[in-house]
Short mmCIF file of C-alpha atoms in Angstrom, two decimals:
data_model
loop_
_atom_site.label_atom_id
_atom_site.label_comp_id
_atom_site.label_asym_id
_atom_site.label_seq_id
_atom_site.Cartn_x
_atom_site.Cartn_y
_atom_site.Cartn_z
CA MET S 1 26.38 31.11 40.36
CA ARG S 2 23.49 33.43 39.67
CA VAL S 3 20.16 31.89 38.80
CA SER S 4 19.90 34.31 35.87
CA THR S 5 23.29 33.03 34.60
CA LEU S 6 22.00 29.47 34.92
CA LEU S 7 18.85 30.30 32.98
CA ILE S 8 20.94 31.95 30.25
CA ALA S 9 23.09 28.81 30.12
CA TYR S 10 19.94 26.70 29.78
CA ALA S 11 18.69 28.94 26.99
CA PHE S 12 22.05 28.87 25.22
CA LEU S 13 22.23 25.09 25.52
CA PHE S 14 18.72 24.71 24.20
CA VAL S 15 19.30 27.10 21.28
CA THR S 16 22.58 25.39 20.46
CA LEU S 17 21.01 21.92 20.35
CA THR S 18 18.04 23.26 18.34
CA LEU S 19 20.19 25.04 15.77
CA GLY S 20 22.58 22.09 15.55
CA SER S 21 19.70 19.67 14.96
CA ALA S 22 18.16 21.98 12.43
CA ALA S 23 21.46 22.44 10.62
CA MET S 24 22.01 18.69 10.58
CA ALA S 25 18.51 18.12 9.24
CA ILE S 26 18.98 20.76 6.52
CA TRP S 27 22.39 19.39 5.57
CA THR S 28 21.06 15.83 5.46
CA THR S 29 18.12 16.87 3.27
CA GLU S 30 20.20 18.93 0.85
CA ARG S 31 22.89 16.24 0.57
CA GLY S 32 20.29 13.50 -0.05
CA ARG S 33 18.57 15.67 -2.66
CA MET S 34 21.91 16.28 -4.40
CA LEU S 35 22.70 12.59 -4.57
CA GLU S 36 19.24 11.72 -5.85
CA GLU S 37 19.47 14.43 -8.52
CA ARG S 38 22.93 13.25 -9.51
CA ILE S 39 21.70 9.68 -10.01
CA GLU S 40 18.69 10.98 -11.94
CA LEU S 41 20.91 13.07 -14.25
CA ALA S 42 23.27 10.13 -14.81
CA GLU S 43 20.35 7.85 -15.76
CA GLN S 44 18.89 10.55 -18.01
CA SER S 45 22.23 10.96 -19.75
CA TYR S 46 22.59 7.22 -20.10
CA HIS S 47 19.18 6.83 -21.78
CA ALA S 48 19.87 9.86 -24.02
CA HIS S 49 23.13 8.25 -25.20
CA LEU S 50 21.26 5.05 -26.01
CA SER S 51 18.73 7.00 -28.00
CA LEU S 52 21.54 8.89 -29.77
CA GLN S 53 23.24 5.61 -30.63
CA SER S 54 20.02 4.17 -32.04
CA ASN S 55 19.29 7.24 -34.14
CA ILE S 56 22.87 7.34 -35.49
CA TYR S 57 22.68 3.75 -36.68
CA GLN S 58 19.21 4.36 -38.12
CA LEU S 59 20.53 7.44 -40.00
CA PHE S 60 23.48 5.55 -41.46
CA LYS S 61 21.27 2.63 -42.39
CA GLN S 62 18.94 5.02 -44.22
CA HIS S 63 21.88 6.45 -46.15
CA GLY S 64 22.97 2.93 -47.06
CA ASP S 65 19.49 2.03 -48.26
CA ALA S 66 19.38 5.21 -50.35
CA LEU S 67 22.62 4.22 -52.02
CA ILE S 68 21.51 0.61 -52.71
CA ILE S 69 17.82 0.99 -53.62
CA GLY S 70 17.68 4.69 -54.31
CA ASP S 71 16.49 7.77 -52.37
CA ARG S 72 12.72 7.48 -52.72
CA ASP S 73 11.75 10.35 -50.35
CA ASN S 74 14.45 12.85 -51.36
CA GLY S 75 16.12 12.68 -47.96
CA ALA S 76 12.96 13.45 -45.90
CA LEU S 77 13.44 10.54 -43.47
CA GLU S 78 17.15 11.38 -43.11
CA ALA S 79 16.22 14.93 -42.11
CA VAL S 80 13.78 13.63 -39.50
CA ILE S 81 16.43 11.34 -38.04
CA GLN S 82 19.00 14.13 -38.03
CA ASP S 83 16.57 16.36 -36.10
CA ALA S 84 16.13 13.55 -33.55
CA ILE S 85 19.95 13.25 -33.27
CA GLY S 86 20.17 17.01 -32.70
CA ARG S 87 17.55 16.81 -29.94
CA ASP S 88 19.43 13.90 -28.29
CA ILE S 89 22.71 15.84 -28.39
CA GLN S 90 21.06 18.95 -26.98
CA LEU S 91 19.41 16.92 -24.19
CA ILE S 92 22.78 15.34 -23.32
CA ARG S 93 24.47 18.73 -23.37
CA ASP S 94 21.80 20.23 -21.08
CA THR S 95 22.08 17.24 -18.73
CA ILE S 96 25.85 17.58 -18.58
CA GLY S 97 25.41 21.30 -17.87
CA ARG S 98 23.21 20.53 -14.91
CA GLU S 99 25.74 17.94 -13.71
CA ILE S 100 28.46 20.59 -13.88
CA GLU S 101 26.35 22.97 -11.83
CA LEU S 102 25.74 20.17 -9.32
CA VAL S 103 29.19 18.55 -8.86
CA GLY S 104 31.65 20.96 -10.48
CA GLU S 105 33.97 20.94 -13.50
CA GLU S 106 34.74 17.23 -13.31
CA GLU S 107 31.96 16.64 -15.84
CA ILE S 108 33.55 18.94 -18.50
CA GLU S 109 35.26 15.94 -20.07
CA GLU S 110 31.80 14.62 -21.03
CA LEU S 111 31.15 17.84 -22.96
CA ALA S 112 34.35 17.33 -24.91
CA ARG S 113 33.40 13.73 -25.71
CA LEU S 114 29.92 14.87 -26.79
CA ALA S 115 31.43 17.52 -29.05
CA GLU S 116 33.66 14.87 -30.60
CA ILE S 117 30.64 12.58 -31.19
CA GLU S 118 28.76 15.45 -32.76
CA ARG S 119 31.73 16.35 -34.98
CA ARG S 120 32.19 12.80 -36.19
CA VAL S 121 28.45 12.36 -36.81
CA ASN S 122 28.39 15.53 -38.88
CA THR S 123 31.50 14.46 -40.81
CA VAL S 124 30.08 11.01 -41.58
CA THR S 125 26.67 12.50 -42.44
CA VAL S 126 28.28 14.90 -44.95
CA ALA S 127 30.29 12.11 -46.50
CA LEU S 128 27.30 9.77 -46.77
CA THR S 129 25.16 12.54 -48.22
CA ARG S 130 27.84 13.13 -50.85
CA ILE S 131 27.99 9.44 -51.67
CA SER S 132 24.21 9.00 -51.71
CA SER S 133 23.76 11.96 -54.08
CA GLY S 134 26.39 10.73 -56.61
CA GLU S 135 25.62 11.36 -60.26
CA ALA S 136 23.93 8.76 -62.42
CA GLY S 137 26.43 6.42 -64.02
CA SER S 138 28.89 6.68 -61.14
CA ASP S 139 30.81 3.55 -60.25
CA GLN S 140 28.36 1.85 -57.85
CA ALA S 141 31.01 -0.57 -56.64
CA ARG S 142 33.31 2.27 -55.70
CA LEU S 143 30.48 4.12 -53.88
CA ARG S 144 29.58 0.97 -51.92
CA ALA S 145 33.26 0.53 -51.00
CA GLN S 146 33.39 4.08 -49.69
CA LEU S 147 30.17 3.50 -47.74
CA VAL S 148 31.53 0.29 -46.17
CA ASP S 149 34.80 2.06 -45.29
CA ILE S 150 32.95 4.94 -43.57
CA LEU S 151 30.65 2.61 -41.63
CA ASP S 152 33.52 0.37 -40.50
CA ARG S 153 35.98 3.10 -39.65
CA GLU S 154 33.78 5.94 -38.34
CA VAL S 155 30.58 4.32 -37.11
CA ASP S 156 31.47 0.84 -35.91
CA ILE S 157 34.82 1.86 -34.39
CA GLN S 158 35.19 5.54 -33.51
CA ILE S 159 31.61 6.75 -32.88
CA ALA S 160 30.57 3.43 -31.28
CA GLN S 161 33.65 3.57 -29.05
CA LEU S 162 32.90 7.15 -27.95
CA ILE S 163 29.28 6.29 -27.14
CA SER S 164 30.33 3.10 -25.33
CA GLU S 165 32.76 5.15 -23.22
CA ALA S 166 30.01 7.64 -22.37
CA LEU S 167 27.61 4.83 -21.41
CA ALA S 168 30.29 3.14 -19.27
CA GLU S 169 31.08 6.41 -17.55
CA GLU S 170 27.42 7.05 -16.76
CA GLU S 171 27.07 3.54 -15.33
CA GLU S 172 30.21 4.06 -13.24
CA GLU S 173 28.89 7.45 -12.02
CA VAL S 174 25.60 5.89 -10.92
CA ALA S 175 27.50 3.11 -9.09
CA GLU S 176 29.81 5.67 -7.41
CA THR S 177 26.91 7.85 -6.39
CA LEU S 178 25.10 4.86 -4.87
CA VAL S 179 28.26 4.00 -2.88
CA GLU S 180 28.54 7.62 -1.79
CA ALA S 181 24.87 7.64 -0.76
CA ALA S 182 25.40 4.51 1.37
CA ALA S 183 28.45 6.11 3.00
CA PHE S 184 26.42 9.30 3.55
CA ARG S 185 23.67 7.32 5.30
CA ASP S 186 26.28 5.73 7.59
CA ARG S 187 27.71 9.15 8.46
CA VAL S 188 24.26 10.49 9.19
CA GLN S 189 23.58 7.56 11.55
CA ILE S 190 26.88 8.19 13.35
CA ALA S 191 26.08 11.92 13.59
CA ALA S 192 22.62 11.16 14.94
CA VAL S 193 24.07 8.92 17.62
CA ALA S 194 26.63 11.63 18.49
CA VAL S 195 23.91 14.26 18.76
CA GLY S 196 21.89 11.93 20.94
CA LEU S 197 24.85 11.42 23.25
CA VAL S 198 25.50 15.14 23.45
CA ALA S 199 21.81 15.77 24.18
CA ALA S 200 21.85 13.11 26.90
CA ILE S 201 24.99 14.61 28.49
CA ALA S 202 23.48 18.10 28.28
CA LEU S 203 20.26 16.85 29.85
CA GLY S 204 22.18 15.21 32.70
CA TYR S 205 24.13 18.36 33.30
CA ALA S 206 20.96 20.44 33.26
CA ILE S 207 19.34 18.13 35.83
CA TRP S 208 22.40 18.31 38.05
CA THR S 209 22.64 22.10 37.93
CA PHE S 210 18.88 22.42 38.44
CA ASN S 211 19.07 20.26 41.54
CA ARG S 212 22.08 22.12 42.93
CA TYR S 213 21.27 25.72 42.12
CA LEU S 214 17.47 25.73 42.14
CA ARG S 215 15.84 22.76 43.87
CA ARG S 216 18.09 22.56 46.96
CA PRO S 217 18.03 26.30 47.65
CA ILE S 218 14.25 26.35 47.33
CA LEU S 219 14.01 23.41 49.72
CA ALA S 220 16.33 25.18 52.17
CA LEU S 221 14.32 28.36 51.93
CA SER S 222 11.12 26.41 52.46
CA GLU S 223 12.55 24.70 55.52
CA GLY S 224 13.65 28.03 56.94
CA VAL S 225 10.27 29.56 56.31
CA ARG S 226 8.57 26.65 58.06
CA ALA S 227 10.87 27.16 61.02
CA TYR S 228 9.96 30.80 61.28
CA GLU S 229 6.31 29.87 60.97
CA ALA S 230 6.80 27.65 64.01
CA GLU S 231 8.27 30.66 65.88
CA ARG S 232 11.84 29.30 65.82
CA PHE S 233 13.38 32.69 65.02
CA ASP S 234 16.81 31.73 66.33
CA GLN S 235 17.39 29.40 63.31
CA ASP S 236 19.39 30.84 60.44
CA ILE S 237 18.60 30.01 56.84
CA LYS S 238 21.73 28.59 55.21
CA VAL S 239 21.34 28.41 51.44
CA ARG S 240 24.01 27.17 49.02
CA GLY S 241 23.21 27.45 45.35
CA GLY S 242 22.13 30.38 43.25
CA ARG S 243 23.35 33.74 44.49
CA GLU S 244 19.83 35.15 44.39
CA PHE S 245 18.66 32.39 46.73
CA GLU S 246 21.63 33.01 49.04
CA ASN S 247 20.76 36.67 49.18
CA LEU S 248 17.15 35.80 49.84
CA GLY S 249 18.17 33.44 52.65
CA ALA S 250 20.35 36.11 54.22
CA LEU S 251 17.56 38.58 53.88
CA LEU S 252 15.10 36.29 55.61
CA THR S 253 17.58 35.51 58.40
CA ASN S 254 18.25 39.19 59.01
CA MET S 255 14.56 39.85 59.01
CA ALA S 256 13.97 37.20 61.66
CA ARG S 257 16.71 38.58 63.88
CA LYS S 258 15.33 42.05 63.66
CA LEU S 259 11.89 40.74 64.42
CA ARG S 260 13.23 38.91 67.43
CA GLN S 261 15.24 41.88 68.63
CA ARG S 262 12.31 44.20 68.36
CA GLN S 263 10.05 41.70 70.08
CA LEU S 264 7.40 41.89 67.49
CA SER S 265 4.21 40.00 68.08
CA GLN S 266 3.69 36.52 66.63
CA LYS S 267 1.00 37.76 64.26
CA GLU S 268 3.09 40.57 62.88
CA LEU S 269 6.05 38.27 62.43
CA ASN S 270 3.95 35.63 60.60
CA GLU S 271 2.37 38.23 58.32
CA ARG S 272 5.66 39.72 57.27
CA LEU S 273 7.23 36.32 56.64
CA GLU S 274 4.19 35.11 54.70
CA THR S 275 4.08 38.30 52.65
CA GLU S 276 7.79 38.06 51.74
CA VAL S 277 7.68 34.37 50.93
CA ALA S 278 4.44 34.65 48.99
CA GLY S 279 5.85 37.51 46.88
CA ARG S 280 8.99 35.57 46.06
CA THR S 281 6.95 32.45 45.30
CA ARG S 282 4.68 34.40 42.97
CA GLU S 283 7.66 35.83 41.18
CA LEU S 284 9.11 32.36 40.65
CA GLU S 285 5.76 30.97 39.52
CA LYS S 286 5.30 33.89 37.15
CA LEU S 287 8.73 33.31 35.60
CA LEU S 288 8.03 29.62 35.25
CA ARG S 289 4.61 30.23 33.64
CA GLN S 290 6.11 32.78 31.23
CA PHE S 291 8.80 30.30 30.27
CA GLU S 292 6.27 27.47 29.73
CA ILE S 293 3.92 29.74 27.70
CA SER S 294 6.80 31.02 25.58
CA GLU S 295 8.03 27.51 24.85
CA ALA S 296 4.55 26.23 24.01
CA ASN S 297 3.91 29.14 21.66
CA ARG S 298 7.28 28.61 19.95
CA ARG S 299 6.65 24.93 19.38
CA ARG S 300 3.16 25.53 18.12
CA LEU S 301 4.29 28.31 15.77
CA MET S 302 7.13 26.15 14.36
CA ALA S 303 4.74 23.21 13.83
CA ASP S 304 2.12 25.34 12.09
CA ILE S 305 4.62 27.10 9.82
CA SER S 306 6.35 23.82 8.88
CA HIS S 307 3.05 22.23 7.96
CA GLU S 308 1.55 25.14 6.05
CA LEU S 309 4.68 25.99 3.99
CA ARG S 310 5.35 22.44 2.76
CA THR S 311 2.68 22.40 0.00
CA PRO S 312 3.36 25.83 -1.63
CA LEU S 313 7.12 25.36 -1.50
CA THR S 314 6.75 21.93 -3.11
CA ILE S 315 4.66 23.55 -5.84
CA ILE S 316 7.26 26.25 -6.47
CA GLN S 317 10.07 23.70 -6.63
CA GLY S 318 8.02 21.37 -8.83
CA GLU S 319 7.07 24.12 -11.29
CA ALA S 320 10.69 25.25 -11.56
CA GLU S 321 12.07 21.74 -11.96
CA VAL S 322 9.50 20.79 -14.59
CA THR S 323 10.15 23.98 -16.58
CA LEU S 324 13.93 23.59 -16.37
CA ARG S 325 13.90 19.89 -17.13
CA GLY S 326 11.95 20.36 -20.35
CA GLY S 327 14.73 22.30 -22.15
CA PRO S 328 14.21 25.52 -24.05
CA GLN S 329 10.50 26.37 -24.41
CA GLU S 330 8.23 29.11 -25.66
CA ALA S 331 8.08 32.35 -23.70
CA GLU S 332 4.42 31.73 -23.00
CA THR S 333 5.27 28.47 -21.25
CA TYR S 334 7.81 30.25 -19.05
CA MET S 335 5.32 33.01 -18.30
CA GLU S 336 2.70 30.46 -17.21
CA ALA S 337 5.18 28.61 -15.01
CA LEU S 338 6.47 31.87 -13.47
CA SER S 339 2.88 33.00 -12.90
CA ARG S 340 2.11 29.80 -10.96
CA ILE S 341 5.35 30.14 -9.02
CA ARG S 342 4.47 33.77 -8.23
CA ASP S 343 1.01 32.77 -7.03
CA SER S 344 2.46 30.09 -4.82
CA ALA S 345 5.02 32.56 -3.42
CA LYS S 346 2.28 35.03 -2.63
CA HIS S 347 0.29 32.21 -1.04
CA THR S 348 3.28 31.30 1.09
CA ASN S 349 3.94 34.88 2.14
CA ARG S 350 0.31 35.35 3.19
CA ILE S 351 0.39 32.21 5.33
CA VAL S 352 3.61 33.27 7.06
CA ASP S 353 2.16 36.73 7.80
CA ASP S 354 -0.98 35.18 9.32
CA MET S 355 1.02 32.70 11.35
CA LEU S 356 3.24 35.44 12.81
CA LEU S 357 0.25 37.66 13.52
CA VAL S 358 -1.51 34.84 15.36
CA ALA S 359 1.64 34.17 17.37
CA ARG S 360 2.14 37.82 18.32
CA GLN S 361 -1.48 38.33 19.34
CA GLU S 362 -1.72 34.88 20.93
CA ALA S 363 -5.19 34.59 19.39
CA ASP S 364 -6.96 32.05 17.19
CA GLU S 365 -8.70 34.58 14.96
CA LEU S 366 -8.22 34.39 11.18
CA ARG S 367 -7.95 37.51 8.99
CA LEU S 368 -10.14 37.13 5.92
CA ASP S 369 -10.15 39.14 2.70
CA LEU S 370 -13.85 38.67 1.88
CA ARG S 371 -14.78 39.11 -1.77
CA ASP S 372 -17.10 37.63 -4.36
CA VAL S 373 -15.40 34.29 -5.07
CA ASP S 374 -16.17 31.63 -7.66
CA LEU S 375 -15.57 28.29 -5.96
CA MET S 376 -15.26 26.48 -9.31
CA ALA S 377 -12.39 28.79 -10.34
CA VAL S 378 -10.77 28.25 -6.93
CA ILE S 379 -11.06 24.49 -7.36
CA ASP S 380 -9.44 24.71 -10.82
CA ASP S 381 -6.62 26.85 -9.39
CA ALA S 382 -6.02 24.40 -6.57
CA ARG S 383 -5.98 21.44 -8.95
CA GLY S 384 -3.47 23.26 -11.09
CA LEU S 385 -1.23 24.04 -8.14
CA PHE S 386 -1.43 20.52 -6.63
CA PRO S 387 1.35 18.28 -8.03
CA GLY S 388 -0.82 15.13 -8.11
CA ALA S 389 -3.95 14.11 -10.06
CA VAL S 390 -7.31 15.34 -8.80
CA ARG S 391 -10.52 14.46 -10.67
CA LEU S 392 -13.35 17.01 -10.80
CA ASP S 393 -16.91 15.72 -10.76
CA SER S 394 -19.39 18.54 -10.95
CA GLY S 395 -22.18 19.82 -13.18
CA LEU S 396 -21.52 23.48 -12.33
CA THR S 397 -19.45 26.11 -14.14
CA SER S 398 -19.93 28.77 -11.47
CA LEU S 399 -20.61 28.56 -7.76
CA ARG S 400 -20.18 31.92 -6.04
CA ILE S 401 -19.89 32.70 -2.37
CA ARG S 402 -18.58 35.51 -0.20
CA GLY S 403 -15.15 34.43 0.95
CA ASP S 404 -11.37 34.69 0.97
CA GLU S 405 -10.04 33.13 -2.28
CA MET S 406 -6.55 32.43 -0.89
CA ARG S 407 -7.95 30.75 2.27
CA MET S 408 -10.33 28.65 0.12
CA ARG S 409 -7.43 27.52 -2.02
CA GLN S 410 -5.46 26.79 1.15
CA CYS S 411 -8.27 24.53 2.39
CA LEU S 412 -8.43 22.60 -0.86
CA LEU S 413 -4.63 22.17 -1.11
CA ALA S 414 -4.55 20.93 2.50
CA LEU S 415 -7.30 18.39 1.77
CA PHE S 416 -5.63 17.29 -1.47
CA ASN S 417 -2.38 16.86 0.40
CA ASN S 418 -4.03 14.86 3.19
CA ALA S 419 -5.84 12.63 0.67
CA ALA S 420 -2.67 11.97 -1.30
CA ARG S 421 -0.63 11.25 1.78
CA TYR S 422 -3.05 9.23 3.91
CA GLY S 423 -5.75 8.09 1.44
CA GLY S 424 -5.68 6.30 -1.88
CA PRO S 425 -4.38 7.37 -5.28
CA ASP S 426 -7.83 8.30 -6.65
CA ILE S 427 -8.75 11.80 -5.42
CA VAL S 428 -12.11 13.29 -6.46
CA VAL S 429 -13.40 16.83 -5.74
CA ARG S 430 -17.13 17.50 -6.14
CA ALA S 431 -19.06 20.80 -5.95
CA PHE S 432 -22.82 21.27 -5.82
CA HIS S 433 -25.56 23.39 -4.29
CA GLU S 434 -27.93 21.98 -1.67
CA GLY S 435 -30.36 23.64 0.71
CA GLY S 436 -29.09 27.17 0.10
CA ARG S 437 -25.44 26.19 0.74
CA ALA S 438 -22.43 25.56 -1.47
CA ILE S 439 -21.02 22.08 -0.84
CA VAL S 440 -17.47 21.09 -1.78
CA THR S 441 -16.27 17.56 -1.03
CA VAL S 442 -12.82 15.97 -1.37
CA GLU S 443 -12.85 12.15 -1.41
CA ASP S 444 -10.15 9.47 -1.64
CA ASN S 445 -10.28 5.72 -1.97
CA GLY S 446 -7.95 4.87 0.91
CA SER S 447 -8.61 2.98 4.14
CA GLY S 448 -10.60 5.82 5.70
CA LEU S 449 -11.06 6.56 9.44
CA THR S 450 -13.04 4.89 12.20
CA ASP S 451 -15.83 6.78 13.94
CA ILE S 452 -13.54 7.39 16.95
CA GLU S 453 -10.79 8.72 14.70
CA LYS S 454 -13.24 11.01 12.92
CA SER S 455 -14.28 12.54 16.27
CA GLN S 456 -10.62 13.27 17.02
CA ALA S 457 -9.37 14.21 13.54
CA PHE S 458 -9.94 17.96 14.10
CA ASP S 459 -7.80 17.97 17.25
CA ARG S 460 -4.43 19.60 16.81
CA PHE S 461 -1.54 17.25 16.12
CA TYR S 462 -3.81 14.22 15.90
CA ARG S 463 -2.90 11.57 13.29
CA GLY S 464 -5.08 8.63 12.54
CA SER S 465 -4.21 4.98 12.05
CA ASN S 466 -3.97 5.48 8.30
CA ALA S 467 -0.87 7.63 8.90
CA SER S 468 1.15 4.87 10.64
CA GLY S 469 2.86 3.73 7.47
CA VAL S 470 3.26 7.13 5.85
CA THR S 471 6.68 8.75 5.69
CA GLY S 472 7.01 12.50 5.99
CA GLU S 473 6.75 15.19 8.59
CA GLY S 474 2.99 15.74 8.80
CA THR S 475 2.00 17.34 12.13
CA GLY S 476 -1.73 16.67 12.06
CA LEU S 477 -2.66 20.35 11.62
CA GLY S 478 -4.31 20.14 8.19
CA LEU S 479 -7.88 19.37 9.22
CA PRO S 480 -7.87 21.77 12.23
CA ILE S 481 -6.75 24.59 9.95
CA VAL S 482 -9.40 23.67 7.36
CA ARG S 483 -12.12 23.70 10.02
CA ALA S 484 -10.91 27.07 11.37
CA ILE S 485 -11.06 28.66 7.88
CA VAL S 486 -14.46 27.16 7.09
CA LYS S 487 -15.90 28.25 10.42
CA ALA S 488 -14.56 31.76 9.83
CA HIS S 489 -16.61 31.85 6.63
CA GLY S 490 -19.77 30.89 8.51
CA GLY S 491 -19.61 27.34 7.15
CA ASP S 492 -19.13 23.87 8.50
CA VAL S 493 -16.98 20.82 7.72
CA GLU S 494 -17.76 17.13 8.28
CA LEU S 495 -15.99 13.81 7.86
CA GLU S 496 -17.87 11.01 6.13
CA ASP S 497 -17.21 7.58 4.69
CA GLY S 498 -16.39 7.68 0.97
CA ARG S 499 -18.26 5.83 -1.71
CA GLU S 500 -15.37 3.40 -2.17
CA GLY S 501 -14.44 2.99 1.48
CA GLY S 502 -12.12 6.04 1.75
CA LEU S 503 -12.64 9.35 3.53
CA ARG S 504 -14.83 12.21 2.30
CA VAL S 505 -14.38 15.70 3.71
CA ALA S 506 -17.45 17.86 3.08
CA MET S 507 -17.27 21.64 3.41
CA SER S 508 -20.44 23.75 3.27
CA PHE S 509 -20.71 27.54 2.78
CA PRO S 510 -23.73 29.88 2.68
CA THR S 511 -24.38 31.15 -0.79
CA PRO S 512 -27.16 33.00 -2.71
CA ARG S 513 -29.09 31.06 -5.29
CA ALA S 514 -28.13 33.62 -7.94
CA GLY S 515 -24.51 32.55 -7.59
CA ILE S 516 -25.07 29.12 -9.24
CA ARG S 517 -24.73 28.24 -12.89
CA LEU S 518 -25.38 24.72 -14.21
CA VAL S 519 -23.84 22.94 -17.18
CA PRO S 520 -26.10 20.96 -19.56
CA GLY S 521 -25.08 17.36 -19.06
CA ALA S 522 -22.85 17.23 -15.95
CA ALA S 523 -19.26 16.52 -16.91
CA SER S 524 -16.16 15.26 -15.14
CA ASP S 525 -12.54 15.86 -15.92
CA SER S 526 -9.22 15.07 -14.29
CA ALA S 527 -5.99 16.92 -13.78
#
């Protein structure tokens, strides 16, 4: 077997395992998200049906009161309740539509039941309205009898039965989804064990082939070279393994025979052997170094991209889900949501471009789009993009520096994300001017870091003790990236103890005094 073929087999095996693991992770994530969304939709539909049932009974009670004691508000309260019923029905319809998109047409029966409920509610409402608006002098006993008949036949039996069936079906759907989720977790565990076994077998095979086709031939070549170095030129080099090594062994053997036949001097023989062996060794070492560098760069690139894309993609998904979940809205609302999604997408694309450029150049330099930037506006943008709550404590309305707005926002989002994940629930961002520099701090009320951990926090892939109980895929690249961006702006970043025992990250940037504007009576707000 050729060594090149063996290396190709190693590469194919590695790529196969990597792609298989990635595919399994993606499938597991998507399947889990689908099950969670299905449970959420079922619970939302269940509560909407309860609200619909309550509003229906309240509407019919109001009609009964109007018949018995008179309509004092000319049907105003009935109209309000009917609007609430319409909203409940529309919410249920939208929820069922999302369920159909998620699991298929098996939820269409719920739409038919909802249409039947809506039809019966409208029929009963028309009948009750007709009874409630009867002319003066009408037979009150007859009207009450009609009212009782409608309430007993339509409301207490038919509509109540339809809503009870819908509630029972939603409860059953939640239970089935929970059972399916449990079975899915079992399958994932089995698949993980299977992948582990395959990986172990592949590793064992790789070790065996490496020993047979690489290690043993190299040892045989080394032994032959040592023999020639000791002037034992009558010894042949017998190599069994990779074809390249066999050819090399035959070449060295033939070389030794020719040297012996030509009666070359000992010095000339040693020089030629050393030159040949040294050249081959350098080639092997060069190939090995290239492979190690390529693998290290690939792992570092994948880790950086995974970390940096998580926050903007979460923002895009969150904005879309919040907008879609709220039902039909004004065009301005959609435009605002799409604008934030567009900004996050641009932010993501910029990060990817920078990551790929760094990887291609194998450099740590950052590309900055330096402009006149208002840090207060950047802080507001970051707070708006961040899905959690961040409180602003500053007496400034404007704090201008010369910097890259997107990179500044990237720093703030990374710090917000770290604070939310590893700190406490209370996140505060402060901005002020001190000693000719713009200072921006992000503080949480979590457990904080020890002095030793602070000294190591800017190291790549380092995670402190406060991350031991945190779930997620954080790689420990947030603070190193923040420091790189701040340093590229001519600033500095420090880790300090927070006022309430958490961690405070302080970033400082050079700024002209003219770029500051104070607010009378410093104010705080929260997002």
